[in-house]
Short mmCIF file of C-alpha atoms in Angstrom, two decimals:
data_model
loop_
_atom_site.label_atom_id
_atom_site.label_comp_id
_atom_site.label_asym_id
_atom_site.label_seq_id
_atom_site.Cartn_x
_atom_site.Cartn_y
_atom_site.Cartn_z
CA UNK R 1 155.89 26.70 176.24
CA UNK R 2 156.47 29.69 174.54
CA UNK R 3 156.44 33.58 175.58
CA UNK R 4 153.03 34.12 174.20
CA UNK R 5 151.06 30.80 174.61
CA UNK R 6 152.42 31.60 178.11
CA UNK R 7 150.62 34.85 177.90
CA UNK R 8 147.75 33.58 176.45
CA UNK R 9 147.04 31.11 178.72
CA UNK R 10 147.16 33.60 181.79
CA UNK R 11 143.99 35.68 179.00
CA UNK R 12 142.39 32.78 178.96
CA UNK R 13 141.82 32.12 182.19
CA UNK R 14 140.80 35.72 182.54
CA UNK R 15 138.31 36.07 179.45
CA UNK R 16 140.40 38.74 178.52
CA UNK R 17 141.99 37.80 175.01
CA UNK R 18 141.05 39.66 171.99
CA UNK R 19 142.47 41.73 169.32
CA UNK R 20 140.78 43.90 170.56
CA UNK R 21 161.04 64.90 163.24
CA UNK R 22 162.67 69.08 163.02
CA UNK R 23 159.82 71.35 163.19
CA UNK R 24 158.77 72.69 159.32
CA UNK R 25 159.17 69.29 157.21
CA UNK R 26 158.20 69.77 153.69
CA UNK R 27 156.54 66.76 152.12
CA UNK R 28 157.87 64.12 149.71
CA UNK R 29 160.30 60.99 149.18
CA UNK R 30 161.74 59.10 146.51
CA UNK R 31 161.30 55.32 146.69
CA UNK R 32 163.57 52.60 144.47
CA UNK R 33 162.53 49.37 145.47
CA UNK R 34 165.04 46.71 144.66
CA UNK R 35 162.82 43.62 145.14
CA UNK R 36 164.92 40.19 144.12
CA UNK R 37 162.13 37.85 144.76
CA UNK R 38 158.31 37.83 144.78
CA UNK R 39 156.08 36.84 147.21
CA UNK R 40 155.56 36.49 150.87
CA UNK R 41 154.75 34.37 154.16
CA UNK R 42 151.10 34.65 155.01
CA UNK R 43 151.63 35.09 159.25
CA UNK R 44 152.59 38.15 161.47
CA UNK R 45 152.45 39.44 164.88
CA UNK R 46 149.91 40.29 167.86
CA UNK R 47 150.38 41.77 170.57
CA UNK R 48 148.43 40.38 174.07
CA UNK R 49 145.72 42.42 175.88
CA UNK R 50 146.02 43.33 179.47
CA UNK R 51 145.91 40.52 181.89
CA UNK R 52 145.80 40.11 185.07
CA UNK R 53 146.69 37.24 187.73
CA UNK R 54 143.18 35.50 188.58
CA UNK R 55 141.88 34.64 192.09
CA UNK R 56 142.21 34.34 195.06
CA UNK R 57 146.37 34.89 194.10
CA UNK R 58 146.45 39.54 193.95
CA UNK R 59 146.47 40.73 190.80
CA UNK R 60 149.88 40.97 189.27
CA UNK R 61 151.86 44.56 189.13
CA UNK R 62 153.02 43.36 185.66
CA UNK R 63 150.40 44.08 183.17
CA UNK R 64 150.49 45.37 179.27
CA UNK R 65 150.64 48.77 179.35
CA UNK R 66 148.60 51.79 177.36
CA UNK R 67 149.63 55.06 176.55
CA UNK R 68 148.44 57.99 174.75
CA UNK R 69 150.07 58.98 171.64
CA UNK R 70 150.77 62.83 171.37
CA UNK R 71 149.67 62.76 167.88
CA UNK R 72 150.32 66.95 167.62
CA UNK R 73 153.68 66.82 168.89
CA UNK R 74 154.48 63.90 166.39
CA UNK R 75 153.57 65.13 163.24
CA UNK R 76 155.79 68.20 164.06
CA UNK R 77 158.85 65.59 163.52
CA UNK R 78 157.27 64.73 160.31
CA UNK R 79 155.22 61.62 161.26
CA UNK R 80 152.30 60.38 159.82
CA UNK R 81 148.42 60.09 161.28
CA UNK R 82 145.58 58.54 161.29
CA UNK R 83 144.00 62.31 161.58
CA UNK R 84 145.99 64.37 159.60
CA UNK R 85 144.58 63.47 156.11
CA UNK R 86 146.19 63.34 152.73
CA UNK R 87 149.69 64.70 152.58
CA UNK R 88 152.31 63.85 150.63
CA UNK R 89 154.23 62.27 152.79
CA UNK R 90 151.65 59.92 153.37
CA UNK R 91 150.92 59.46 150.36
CA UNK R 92 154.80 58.61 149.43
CA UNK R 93 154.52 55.88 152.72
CA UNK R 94 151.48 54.40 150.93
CA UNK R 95 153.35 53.67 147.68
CA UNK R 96 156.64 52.15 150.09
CA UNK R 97 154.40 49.83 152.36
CA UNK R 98 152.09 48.80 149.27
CA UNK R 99 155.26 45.98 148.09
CA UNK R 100 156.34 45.29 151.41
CA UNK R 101 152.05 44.19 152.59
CA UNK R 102 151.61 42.47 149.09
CA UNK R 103 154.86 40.01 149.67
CA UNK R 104 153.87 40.08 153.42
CA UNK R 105 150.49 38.58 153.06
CA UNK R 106 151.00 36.53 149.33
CA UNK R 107 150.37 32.72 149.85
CA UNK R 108 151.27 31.89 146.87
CA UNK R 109 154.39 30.03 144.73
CA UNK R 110 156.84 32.57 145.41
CA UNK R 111 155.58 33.21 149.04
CA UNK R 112 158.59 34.42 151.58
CA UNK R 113 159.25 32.99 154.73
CA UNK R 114 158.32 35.28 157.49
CA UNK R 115 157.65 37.42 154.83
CA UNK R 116 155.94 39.99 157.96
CA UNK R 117 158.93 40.66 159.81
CA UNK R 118 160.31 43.60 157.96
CA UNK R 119 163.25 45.43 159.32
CA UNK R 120 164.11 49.08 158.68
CA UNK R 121 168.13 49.95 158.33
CA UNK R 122 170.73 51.96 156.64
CA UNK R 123 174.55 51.97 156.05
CA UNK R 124 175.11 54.82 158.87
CA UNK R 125 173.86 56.72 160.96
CA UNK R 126 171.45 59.88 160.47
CA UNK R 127 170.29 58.38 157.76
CA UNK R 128 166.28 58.59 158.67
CA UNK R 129 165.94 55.21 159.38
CA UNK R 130 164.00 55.69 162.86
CA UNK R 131 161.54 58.29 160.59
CA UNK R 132 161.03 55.84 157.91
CA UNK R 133 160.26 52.98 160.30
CA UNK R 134 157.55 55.15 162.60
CA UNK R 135 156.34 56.70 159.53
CA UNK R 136 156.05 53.03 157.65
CA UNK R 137 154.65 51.67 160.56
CA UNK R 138 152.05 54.47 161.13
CA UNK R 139 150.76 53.97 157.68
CA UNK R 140 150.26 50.42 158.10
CA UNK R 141 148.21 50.68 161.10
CA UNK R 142 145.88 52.77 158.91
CA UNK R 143 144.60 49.62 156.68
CA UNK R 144 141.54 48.25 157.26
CA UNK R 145 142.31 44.73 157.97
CA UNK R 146 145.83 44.97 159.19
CA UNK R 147 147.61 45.36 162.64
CA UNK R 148 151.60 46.08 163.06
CA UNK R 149 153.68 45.92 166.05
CA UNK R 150 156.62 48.31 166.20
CA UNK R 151 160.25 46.85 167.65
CA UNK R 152 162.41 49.31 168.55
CA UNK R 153 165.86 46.99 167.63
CA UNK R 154 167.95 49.66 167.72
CA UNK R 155 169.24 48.28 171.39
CA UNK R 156 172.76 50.53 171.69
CA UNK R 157 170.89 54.02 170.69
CA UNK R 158 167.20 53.74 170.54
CA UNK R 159 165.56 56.28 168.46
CA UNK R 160 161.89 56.01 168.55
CA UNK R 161 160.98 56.72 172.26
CA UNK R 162 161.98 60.20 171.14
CA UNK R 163 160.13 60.44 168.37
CA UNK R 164 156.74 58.57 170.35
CA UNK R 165 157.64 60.72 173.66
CA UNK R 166 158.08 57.34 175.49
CA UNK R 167 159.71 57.08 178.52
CA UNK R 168 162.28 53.96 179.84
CA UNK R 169 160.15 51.11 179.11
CA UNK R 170 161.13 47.13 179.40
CA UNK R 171 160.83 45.97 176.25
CA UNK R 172 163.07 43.70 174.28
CA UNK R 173 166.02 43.18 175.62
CA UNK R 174 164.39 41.83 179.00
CA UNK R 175 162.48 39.47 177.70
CA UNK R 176 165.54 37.86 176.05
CA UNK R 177 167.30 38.13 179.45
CA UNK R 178 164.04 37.10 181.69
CA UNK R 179 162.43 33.76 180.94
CA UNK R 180 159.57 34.79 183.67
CA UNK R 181 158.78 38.03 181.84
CA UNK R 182 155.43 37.33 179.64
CA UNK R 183 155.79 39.23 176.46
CA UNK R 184 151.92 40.90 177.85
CA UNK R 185 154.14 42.67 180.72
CA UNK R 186 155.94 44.66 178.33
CA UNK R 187 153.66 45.12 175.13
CA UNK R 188 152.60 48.65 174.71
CA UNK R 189 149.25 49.66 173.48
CA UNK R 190 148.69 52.68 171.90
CA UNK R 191 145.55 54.90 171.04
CA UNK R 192 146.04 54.33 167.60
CA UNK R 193 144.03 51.19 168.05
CA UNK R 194 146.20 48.86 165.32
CA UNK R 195 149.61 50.11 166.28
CA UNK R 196 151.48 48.48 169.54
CA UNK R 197 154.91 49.15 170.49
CA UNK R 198 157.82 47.12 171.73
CA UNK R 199 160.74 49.05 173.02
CA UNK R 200 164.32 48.19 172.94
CA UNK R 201 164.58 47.64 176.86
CA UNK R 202 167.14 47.61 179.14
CA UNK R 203 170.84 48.31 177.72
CA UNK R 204 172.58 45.23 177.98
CA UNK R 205 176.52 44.09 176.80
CA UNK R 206 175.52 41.06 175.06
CA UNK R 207 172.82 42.15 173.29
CA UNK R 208 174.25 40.58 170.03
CA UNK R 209 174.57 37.33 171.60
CA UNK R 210 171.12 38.06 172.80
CA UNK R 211 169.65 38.87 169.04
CA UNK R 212 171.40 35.12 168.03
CA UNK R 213 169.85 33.32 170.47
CA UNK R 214 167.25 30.49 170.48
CA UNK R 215 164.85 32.67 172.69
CA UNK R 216 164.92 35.45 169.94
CA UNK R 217 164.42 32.83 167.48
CA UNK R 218 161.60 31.08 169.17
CA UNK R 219 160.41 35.20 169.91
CA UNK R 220 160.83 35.93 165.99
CA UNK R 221 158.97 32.83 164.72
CA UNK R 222 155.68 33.43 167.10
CA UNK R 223 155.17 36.55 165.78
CA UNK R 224 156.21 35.61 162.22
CA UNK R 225 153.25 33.17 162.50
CA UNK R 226 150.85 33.16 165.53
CA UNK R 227 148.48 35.55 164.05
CA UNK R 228 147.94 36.25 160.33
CA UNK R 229 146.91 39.89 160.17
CA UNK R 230 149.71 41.38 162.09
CA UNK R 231 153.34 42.77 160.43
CA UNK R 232 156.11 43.13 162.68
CA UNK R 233 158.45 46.48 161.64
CA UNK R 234 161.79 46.54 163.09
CA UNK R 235 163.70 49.80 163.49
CA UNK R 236 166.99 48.11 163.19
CA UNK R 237 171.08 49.51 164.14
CA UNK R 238 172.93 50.79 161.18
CA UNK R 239 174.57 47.66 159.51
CA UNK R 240 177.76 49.35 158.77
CA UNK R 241 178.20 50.33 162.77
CA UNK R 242 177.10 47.03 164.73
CA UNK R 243 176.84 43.60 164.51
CA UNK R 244 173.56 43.89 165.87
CA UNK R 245 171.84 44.94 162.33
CA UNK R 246 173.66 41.82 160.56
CA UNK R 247 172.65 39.24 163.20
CA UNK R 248 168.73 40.93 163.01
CA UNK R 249 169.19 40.89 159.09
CA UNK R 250 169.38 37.29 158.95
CA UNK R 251 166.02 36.38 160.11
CA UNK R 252 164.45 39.09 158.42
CA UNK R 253 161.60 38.23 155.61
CA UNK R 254 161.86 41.53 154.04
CA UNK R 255 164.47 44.38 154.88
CA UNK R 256 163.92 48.03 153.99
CA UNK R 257 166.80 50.09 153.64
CA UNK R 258 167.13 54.29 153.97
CA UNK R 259 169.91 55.64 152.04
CA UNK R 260 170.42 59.26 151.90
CA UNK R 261 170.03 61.41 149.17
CA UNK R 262 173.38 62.81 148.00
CA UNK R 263 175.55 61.37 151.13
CA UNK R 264 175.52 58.17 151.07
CA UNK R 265 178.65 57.10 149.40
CA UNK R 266 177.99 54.03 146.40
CA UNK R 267 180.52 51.90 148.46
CA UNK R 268 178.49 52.15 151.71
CA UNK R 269 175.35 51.02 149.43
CA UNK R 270 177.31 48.57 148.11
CA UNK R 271 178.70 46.68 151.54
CA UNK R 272 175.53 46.87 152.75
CA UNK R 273 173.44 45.59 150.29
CA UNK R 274 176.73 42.60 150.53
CA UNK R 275 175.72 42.22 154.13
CA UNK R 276 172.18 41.61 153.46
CA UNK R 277 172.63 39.26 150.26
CA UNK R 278 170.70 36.40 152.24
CA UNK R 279 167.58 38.19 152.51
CA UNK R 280 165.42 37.81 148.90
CA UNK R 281 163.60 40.98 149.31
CA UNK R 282 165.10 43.92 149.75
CA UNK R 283 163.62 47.71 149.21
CA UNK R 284 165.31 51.27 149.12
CA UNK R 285 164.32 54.27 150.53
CA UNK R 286 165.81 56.84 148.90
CA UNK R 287 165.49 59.65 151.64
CA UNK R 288 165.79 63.56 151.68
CA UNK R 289 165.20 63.27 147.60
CA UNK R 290 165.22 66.84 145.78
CA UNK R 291 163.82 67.23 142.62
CA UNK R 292 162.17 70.15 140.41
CA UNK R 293 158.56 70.15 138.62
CA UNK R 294 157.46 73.35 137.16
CA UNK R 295 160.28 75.17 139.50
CA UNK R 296 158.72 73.68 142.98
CA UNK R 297 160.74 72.10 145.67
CA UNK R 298 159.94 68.86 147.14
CA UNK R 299 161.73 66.68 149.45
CA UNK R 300 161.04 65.89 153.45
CA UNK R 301 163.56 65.96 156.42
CA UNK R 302 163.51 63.76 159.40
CA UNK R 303 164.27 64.66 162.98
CA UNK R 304 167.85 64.88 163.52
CA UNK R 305 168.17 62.60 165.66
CA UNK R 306 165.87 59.35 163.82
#
C-alpha cells in the first residue's frame, strides 16, 4: 500500500478527506524558455487533510500540520501574494508558470509524463533558485482551479524555511527513511488555502541513495498522478554541486532552470543543460536581468541567501 492510500484510508475512516528576499527589491525578470518538446501529463499532487487515529485507540500525536504564513515579512524578500496585487514581479511569474501549467495539464499527442512535477535548479549556488521556486509556486496557488505542493529538495542546505519563516519540520527525508510515517504527519498546510509545503526533513548521509530509491519513486509517481489538479514544484540542489539535483532531474516532467544574469559562465549553462538532456522540457530563468526603456531601471534581486 502506498504512503498516501495509507493516509487516506486512516481520512476515511474519519470523514475527514477533502481538498479542502533583501529588503528594497525592485520589480522585473527576464524569462527564455527553452522548451524541446510540447505537451504534458494530465496528474499532480495533493496533499492529505488532518487526521486523526479513530476510537476507542487516543488520537494520534502525528497529525498534518497548519501554519500561518507571514505574508508581510515575505514580500519584503521579494515574494509574491495572493494580497499584494499587480506588480511586476508577479506579473513576470505569470508569463514563467503560463508554459510550465499548459504542458502540465495538456492531454494531448505530445503530452509529458509527469508533466506536474517541475523542479527548480541552477548551475551554482546564489543563483535565486529558492526565490524563483517560492515565487513560481506562490503564483500558481493563485489560479482558480489549481493546487501546488511545494518540496523543499534542497536536502544538504535548505533554503525555503528561511524565506517561509519555518522552523525544523519532518518532511522529506523521513518519510524516505520511515516506512510508518504517513505522508499526512508531515504535510504542511498553509493559509494560503492552495499552497502546502513539504520540507526537506531531517539531514541525512545518504540522502542521494535516498532520492534513487523505489520509495521516492513510488512517492514521485502518487503525486505525479493521484490527483489531477495539483503541480508538485521542487526547489532542487544546484546540479553542478551535488549529485542530489542529477538523481532528482531524472524523474522530473519539466525542469526550470535560474541562471544569473551576467555571472553565470556559458560553460556552466552548458554542463548543465548536458546533465539534464533526458528531460524534454526544459525552461530558463534568466534572473537579476537589467535592461533600459526610456532611461528606467528594471531588474529584481532575491534574498541572499535563496
Amino acid at each position: 500500500m502506498s504512503i498516501i492510500e495509507r493516509a487516506a484510508g486512516k481520512l476515511e475512516k474519519e470523514g475527514k478527506i477533502g481538498p479542502k528576499v533583501p529588503p528594497q527589491i525592485p520589480p522585473g525578470t527576464s524569462v527564455n524558455s527553452g522548451q524541446k518538446h510540447p505537451g504534458a501529463n494530465h496528474s499532480a499532487g495533493e496533499e492529505i487533510s488532518q487526521s486523526f487515529s479513530p476510537n476507542p485507540v487516543p488520537p494520534s500525536t502525528s497529525t498534518s500540520k497548519r501554519i500561518t504564513l507571514n505574508l508581510a515579512k515575505m514580500r519584503q524578500y521579494g515574494i509574491v501574494t495572493p494580497d499584494q496585487g499587480r506588480t511586476q514581479v508577479a506579473e513576470q511569474f505569470r508569463v514563467i508558470k503560463r508554459p510550465l501549467l499548459t504542458n502540465a495539464f495538456n492531454q494531448g499527442a505530445g503530452m509529458i509524463k509527469n508533466g506536474n512535477l517541475i523542479m527548480v535548479t541552477s548551475a551554482l549556488a546564489g543563483e535565486g533558485k529558492s526565490f524563483c521556486t517560492v515565487n513560481l509556486a506562490m503564483s500558481i496557488a493563485m489560479e482558480m482551479d489549481r493546487r501546488v505542493l511545494l518540496v523543499d529538495a534542497d536536502v544538504a542546505r535548505p533554503t525555503v524555511p528561511k524565506i517561509l519563516g519555518l522552523g525544523t519540520e519532518r518532511g522529506l527525508m523521513d518519510i524516505l527513511l520511515d516506512e510508518n510515517l504517513d505522508l499526512a504527519d508531515v504535510l504542511i498546510k498553509t493559509n494560503i488555502e492552495k499552497l502546502t509545503l513539504l520540507t526537506a526533513g531531517t539531514r541525512h548521509s545518504h540522502s542521494t541513495e535516498l532520492l534513487a530509491s523505489q520509495s521516492m519513486g513510488a512517492l514521485l509517481k502518487e503525486l505525479a498522478q493521484r490527483y489531477a489538479d495539483r503541480v508538485v514544484i521542487f526547489d532542487s540542489p544546484p546540479l553542478l554541486l551535488t549529485s542530489e539535483a542529477r538523481v532528482l532531474a531524472s524523474q522530473m516532467g519539466q525542469i526550470v532552470v535560474v541562471v544569473e544574469a551576467e555571472t553565470t559562465s556559458q560553460q556552466a549553462v552548458k554542463e548543465m543543460l548536458r546533465q539534464i538532456e533526458s528531460c524534454d522540457v526544459v525552461n530558463l530563468i534568466y534572473n537579476k536581468a537589467r535592461s533600459f526603456s526610456g532611461g528606467e531601471y528594471y531588474g529584481y534581486y532575491y534574498h541572499e541567501s535563496a
